[in-house]
Amino acid sequence: MRRDILFLVRGIPEDRRLHARHFFMAKPSNVFNRQIFELAKILPELRHFIEERPEENLICAGFRNEHKGESETIEKAWSALGNIIDGFAFTIDGRLPEVCPVILVRESDAPHAKVMTYRSGGWAHFHPNTPDSAAKWQERELKLFGRLLTFFDIVAGGDPKYKNDLGFQVGYSAKMFRCGGQAKNFGVEYLCKFSALEGLVCGAEKEGKEKLLKERLARLFAKSPRDVKKDVKRLWKLRCEASHQAKAFYDEEIPDSNQLQTETVLIEYFLTGVLVFALDQVENAKSVAELWTMLPGYTLPDYALFERPADMPKLPIMNMVRDTKLYWRDAGLLVDMVYKQFLPEPKGGK
């Protein structure tokens, strides 16, 4: 089925609007603008988008394509628009263009369009099937928080005894971990969190980092049933391709595209264990290198070895579409008018 997907974008200069056979950027008409503000009264996502940067004009970006499923159609259009904005990043100083999560979907030659919301990225946390799983995970979280009291002393307490290589690296890695979690892209999140892990395991070492990661993590997680060296080999390969070749962004149309988000939870597991080890030894070690000399005889506590229960997974959200059950009257007719302006072809763009 042929569909038109219409996005609202801010931050694109009026003199740089693009259009092609199945794509256009256009300034909304006065009527369209009035409808936008009326819709914003009942859709918080749209209202927040408008209010965040009210001084910037909105541009309509429309895509026309044909796919069997509605979700696939929206995802393809969203991905194409993101690719276009990648190019704008080279030519725009300041804040980059942003896309509103509220979109319009017009089917075939329908005069009206469905109002929907689209979200790409983020994580879904599932409730466990059994109370036992929830109780065990909560116990792990509470014990971990108790161990983090030392972390808070390191980064905010001001005690000079923590102002050394190890103390600084603990702070750096935690900040990088947090920034990864705040990233809006799975590839960026992966790189940030792997960097946080690498910093605490390898420190200032310049060579042989893959080997260090394998050896040190395998010894630290010796009681884990995991094949740690095999895990690290896989994580390292993904890290290198993402870091050195920019292969950090999944696209199903690219044969060797990597889904880094499937491995992020494992990085979090390893990093949590390493952080607990560092906090347990921070009174004795002054550097990352010295920290790892204390590994012989050390055993990670059970809560640091405990992995997320299988029945309460944390899964990446590739795309999520929500139908608001609202319709935008005459949106389809407006889209046809724009295509007619740019592309004087038979109706439907064929």
XYZ file of C-alpha atoms in Angstrom:
350
model
C 0.000 0.000 0.000
C 1.211 3.473 -0.798
C 1.536 5.699 2.252
C 2.613 9.269 2.937
C 4.485 9.880 6.189
C 4.650 13.495 7.322
C 7.130 14.728 9.955
C 7.518 18.074 11.686
C 11.147 19.200 11.834
C 12.724 22.262 13.420
C 16.150 23.724 12.840
C 16.367 23.459 9.038
C 17.069 26.807 7.330
C 14.403 27.777 4.825
C 16.961 28.174 2.051
C 18.097 24.560 2.430
C 14.850 22.657 1.963
C 15.181 19.552 -0.152
C 12.809 17.644 -2.394
C 12.989 14.604 -4.625
C 10.628 12.193 -6.333
C 9.333 10.644 -3.116
C 10.408 13.245 -0.597
C 9.846 16.926 0.129
C 10.455 19.655 2.707
C 7.991 22.519 2.749
C 6.931 25.415 4.929
C 3.543 24.702 6.560
C 0.663 26.851 5.355
C -1.144 29.135 7.780
C -4.020 26.658 7.944
C -1.619 23.812 8.665
C 0.092 25.828 11.396
C -3.226 26.536 13.085
C -4.020 22.828 13.057
C -0.620 22.073 14.593
C -1.290 24.356 17.541
C -4.805 23.002 18.017
C -3.476 19.449 18.076
C -0.757 20.470 20.540
C -3.477 21.279 23.080
C -4.350 17.590 23.387
C -1.017 15.906 22.572
C 1.690 16.573 25.193
C 4.450 15.234 22.921
C 3.640 17.836 20.275
C 3.191 20.629 22.813
C 6.569 19.941 24.419
C 8.249 19.832 21.025
C 6.879 23.246 20.090
C 7.535 24.861 23.465
C 11.131 23.655 23.763
C 12.381 25.842 20.876
C 9.465 28.199 20.149
C 11.613 30.693 18.249
C 12.332 28.222 15.442
C 9.992 27.710 12.515
C 8.725 24.251 11.685
C 9.296 22.504 8.375
C 7.132 19.668 7.062
C 9.088 16.700 5.718
C 7.056 14.194 3.742
C 7.972 10.732 2.463
C 5.989 8.609 0.027
C 6.736 4.906 -0.125
C 5.130 1.490 -0.454
C 5.689 -1.298 2.051
C 3.428 -4.077 3.232
C 3.319 -3.055 6.868
C 2.589 0.337 8.377
C 5.317 0.006 11.007
C 7.928 -0.786 8.348
C 6.768 2.169 6.264
C 7.187 4.556 9.196
C 10.534 3.087 10.220
C 11.936 3.429 6.682
C 10.792 7.038 6.440
C 12.185 7.863 9.899
C 15.522 6.298 8.997
C 15.694 8.190 5.700
C 14.983 11.497 7.436
C 17.670 10.749 10.025
C 20.164 10.063 7.243
C 19.336 13.406 5.652
C 19.831 15.214 8.963
C 23.256 13.533 9.209
C 24.225 15.624 6.182
C 22.805 18.822 7.635
C 25.112 18.326 10.632
C 28.039 19.354 8.408
C 26.448 22.649 7.354
C 24.619 23.947 10.435
C 26.337 25.696 13.343
C 24.630 25.435 16.686
C 21.688 23.196 17.492
C 20.966 20.509 14.939
C 17.564 19.803 13.403
C 15.178 17.764 15.530
C 12.177 15.659 14.548
C 8.879 15.702 16.422
C 7.684 12.291 17.665
C 4.160 13.106 16.460
C 3.735 12.069 12.828
C 0.974 11.867 10.235
C 0.273 8.722 8.239
C -1.884 8.977 5.136
C -2.933 5.789 3.339
C -3.255 5.683 -0.445
C -5.447 8.583 -1.635
C -7.282 9.117 1.659
C -8.139 12.794 2.235
C -7.275 12.588 5.926
C -4.243 11.290 7.849
C -3.873 9.333 11.065
C -2.055 11.067 13.904
C 0.514 8.744 15.451
C 3.604 8.903 17.636
C 6.900 7.196 16.859
C 9.755 6.416 19.182
C 13.092 4.915 18.224
C 15.589 3.919 20.867
C 15.396 3.467 24.606
C 14.869 0.388 26.749
C 11.922 -1.662 27.915
C 12.076 -3.236 31.362
C 9.808 -6.243 31.843
C 8.120 -7.266 35.062
C 9.156 -10.725 36.239
C 6.902 -13.757 36.036
C 7.711 -14.768 39.594
C 8.002 -12.726 42.803
C 11.243 -14.569 43.549
C 13.025 -12.944 40.596
C 11.917 -9.476 41.655
C 13.020 -10.087 45.240
C 16.463 -11.325 44.198
C 17.021 -8.405 41.852
C 15.919 -5.905 44.492
C 18.298 -7.494 47.000
C 21.115 -7.143 44.465
C 20.244 -3.482 43.874
C 20.197 -2.677 47.591
C 23.565 -4.342 48.203
C 25.060 -2.568 45.212
C 23.781 0.772 46.467
C 25.371 0.093 49.830
C 28.726 -0.512 48.133
C 28.254 2.712 46.113
C 28.379 4.764 49.319
C 32.155 4.609 48.906
C 31.762 5.838 45.336
C 29.850 8.882 46.549
C 32.681 9.635 48.978
C 35.185 9.426 46.120
C 33.373 11.756 43.738
C 31.737 14.172 46.173
C 33.290 13.763 49.599
C 36.416 15.789 48.974
C 38.729 13.415 50.859
C 42.246 13.961 49.438
C 43.100 10.259 49.801
C 40.888 9.534 46.786
C 42.506 12.150 44.574
C 44.682 9.744 42.664
C 44.643 7.819 39.383
C 42.196 5.175 40.574
C 39.823 7.653 42.183
C 39.802 9.825 39.084
C 39.242 6.826 36.810
C 36.309 5.653 38.906
C 34.738 9.091 38.407
C 35.519 9.183 34.691
C 34.077 5.735 34.070
C 30.919 6.439 36.054
C 30.343 9.673 34.163
C 30.896 7.952 30.819
C 28.490 5.201 31.861
C 25.839 7.751 32.782
C 26.292 9.722 29.555
C 25.931 6.486 27.603
C 22.629 5.826 29.332
C 21.442 9.315 28.412
C 22.421 8.939 24.762
C 19.585 8.796 22.263
C 21.396 6.275 20.110
C 22.296 2.656 20.884
C 25.672 2.868 19.122
C 26.759 5.897 21.129
C 25.552 4.212 24.317
C 27.592 1.109 23.517
C 30.770 3.090 22.865
C 30.370 5.134 26.044
C 29.759 2.133 28.263
C 32.554 0.083 26.701
C 34.895 3.032 27.193
C 33.881 3.178 30.854
C 34.713 -0.527 31.216
C 37.974 -0.237 29.290
C 39.142 2.658 31.461
C 38.741 0.732 34.719
C 40.229 -2.480 33.354
C 43.114 -1.133 31.265
C 43.800 2.296 32.722
C 46.521 4.170 30.850
C 47.825 1.105 28.962
C 48.367 1.805 25.268
C 48.950 -1.685 23.896
C 47.378 -5.119 24.283
C 44.054 -3.906 25.611
C 42.029 -6.798 24.206
C 44.340 -9.255 25.932
C 44.140 -7.338 29.209
C 40.364 -7.259 29.050
C 40.166 -10.983 28.412
C 42.618 -11.972 31.116
C 41.542 -9.587 33.842
C 37.808 -9.999 33.376
C 38.091 -13.791 33.098
C 39.909 -13.892 36.424
C 37.583 -11.407 38.118
C 34.473 -13.271 36.927
C 35.951 -16.733 37.480
C 32.848 -17.825 39.410
C 30.529 -16.768 36.602
C 29.260 -19.540 34.294
C 30.042 -17.313 31.329
C 32.781 -17.899 28.781
C 34.211 -14.483 29.583
C 37.063 -14.525 27.079
C 34.675 -15.407 24.277
C 32.309 -12.642 25.400
C 35.134 -10.083 25.468
C 36.367 -11.129 22.024
C 32.896 -10.430 20.612
C 32.486 -7.132 22.484
C 35.970 -5.977 21.432
C 35.312 -6.661 17.753
C 32.115 -4.628 17.874
C 33.895 -1.855 19.765
C 36.704 -1.647 17.205
C 34.356 -1.550 14.214
C 32.207 1.074 15.900
C 35.150 3.183 17.026
C 37.449 2.917 14.002
C 34.957 2.486 11.153
C 31.922 4.298 12.610
C 29.903 1.061 12.350
C 27.848 1.917 15.389
C 24.443 2.314 13.751
C 22.236 -0.575 12.696
C 20.613 -0.530 9.275
C 18.984 -3.735 8.055
C 19.743 -2.774 4.455
C 23.504 -2.822 5.101
C 24.809 -6.421 5.098
C 27.462 -6.042 7.829
C 25.528 -3.650 10.040
C 25.860 -4.415 13.766
C 23.136 -4.364 16.408
C 25.285 -3.138 19.278
C 22.311 -2.763 21.585
C 22.071 -6.552 21.961
C 25.379 -6.542 23.855
C 25.029 -3.421 25.985
C 23.488 -5.227 28.959
C 26.519 -7.539 29.079
C 28.877 -4.544 29.198
C 26.829 -3.178 32.090
C 27.224 -6.495 33.907
C 30.993 -6.573 33.517
C 31.394 -2.895 34.408
C 29.337 -3.260 37.582
C 31.577 -6.099 38.746
C 34.746 -4.142 37.980
C 33.408 -1.100 39.815
C 32.622 -3.193 42.897
C 36.168 -4.601 42.774
C 37.612 -1.083 42.523
C 35.510 0.184 45.425
C 36.536 -2.785 47.551
C 40.223 -1.993 46.926
C 40.223 1.791 46.682
C 41.675 2.178 50.176
C 44.719 0.142 49.172
C 45.303 0.941 45.483
C 46.278 4.330 44.095
C 46.128 3.526 40.373
C 44.295 1.250 37.941
C 47.492 -0.709 37.375
C 47.955 -1.224 41.109
C 44.295 -2.215 41.477
C 44.722 -5.264 39.266
C 47.762 -6.487 41.185
C 45.325 -7.099 44.037
C 43.164 -9.490 42.050
C 44.845 -12.707 43.339
C 42.890 -13.856 46.356
C 39.973 -11.492 45.651
C 36.468 -12.824 45.047
C 33.576 -10.772 43.739
C 30.609 -10.754 46.109
C 27.566 -12.721 44.982
C 25.494 -9.622 44.253
C 28.110 -8.413 41.748
C 28.072 -11.794 39.997
C 24.281 -11.980 39.890
C 22.894 -11.364 36.400
C 19.469 -9.989 35.558
C 16.869 -12.787 35.888
C 15.787 -14.284 32.571
C 12.116 -13.489 33.215
C 12.704 -9.762 33.738
C 14.869 -8.778 30.756
C 15.938 -5.311 29.702
C 15.368 -5.137 25.954
C 16.114 -2.406 23.393
C 13.205 -0.627 21.737
C 14.005 -0.467 18.029
C 10.820 1.377 17.175
C 7.485 1.888 18.850
C 4.422 3.244 17.065
C 1.323 4.435 18.892
C -1.958 5.282 17.210
C -3.532 8.279 18.960
C -6.908 7.496 17.324
C -6.948 11.066 16.042
C -7.223 12.177 12.424
C -5.857 15.277 10.692
C -8.538 16.484 8.332
C -7.479 17.175 4.730
C -3.811 16.376 5.443
C -3.737 14.036 2.459
C -4.991 16.741 0.146
C -2.306 19.123 1.397
C 0.382 16.510 0.751
C -0.874 16.019 -2.814
C -0.724 19.774 -3.380
C 2.919 19.873 -2.288
C 3.895 16.951 -4.507
C 2.098 18.591 -7.413
C 4.075 21.782 -6.790
C 7.440 20.058 -6.748
C 6.777 17.130 -9.042
C 4.307 17.691 -11.871
C 3.564 13.983 -12.265
C 0.356 11.935 -12.333
C -1.315 11.554 -8.940
C 0.531 8.983 -6.801
C 3.959 9.945 -8.122
C 4.001 7.210 -10.759
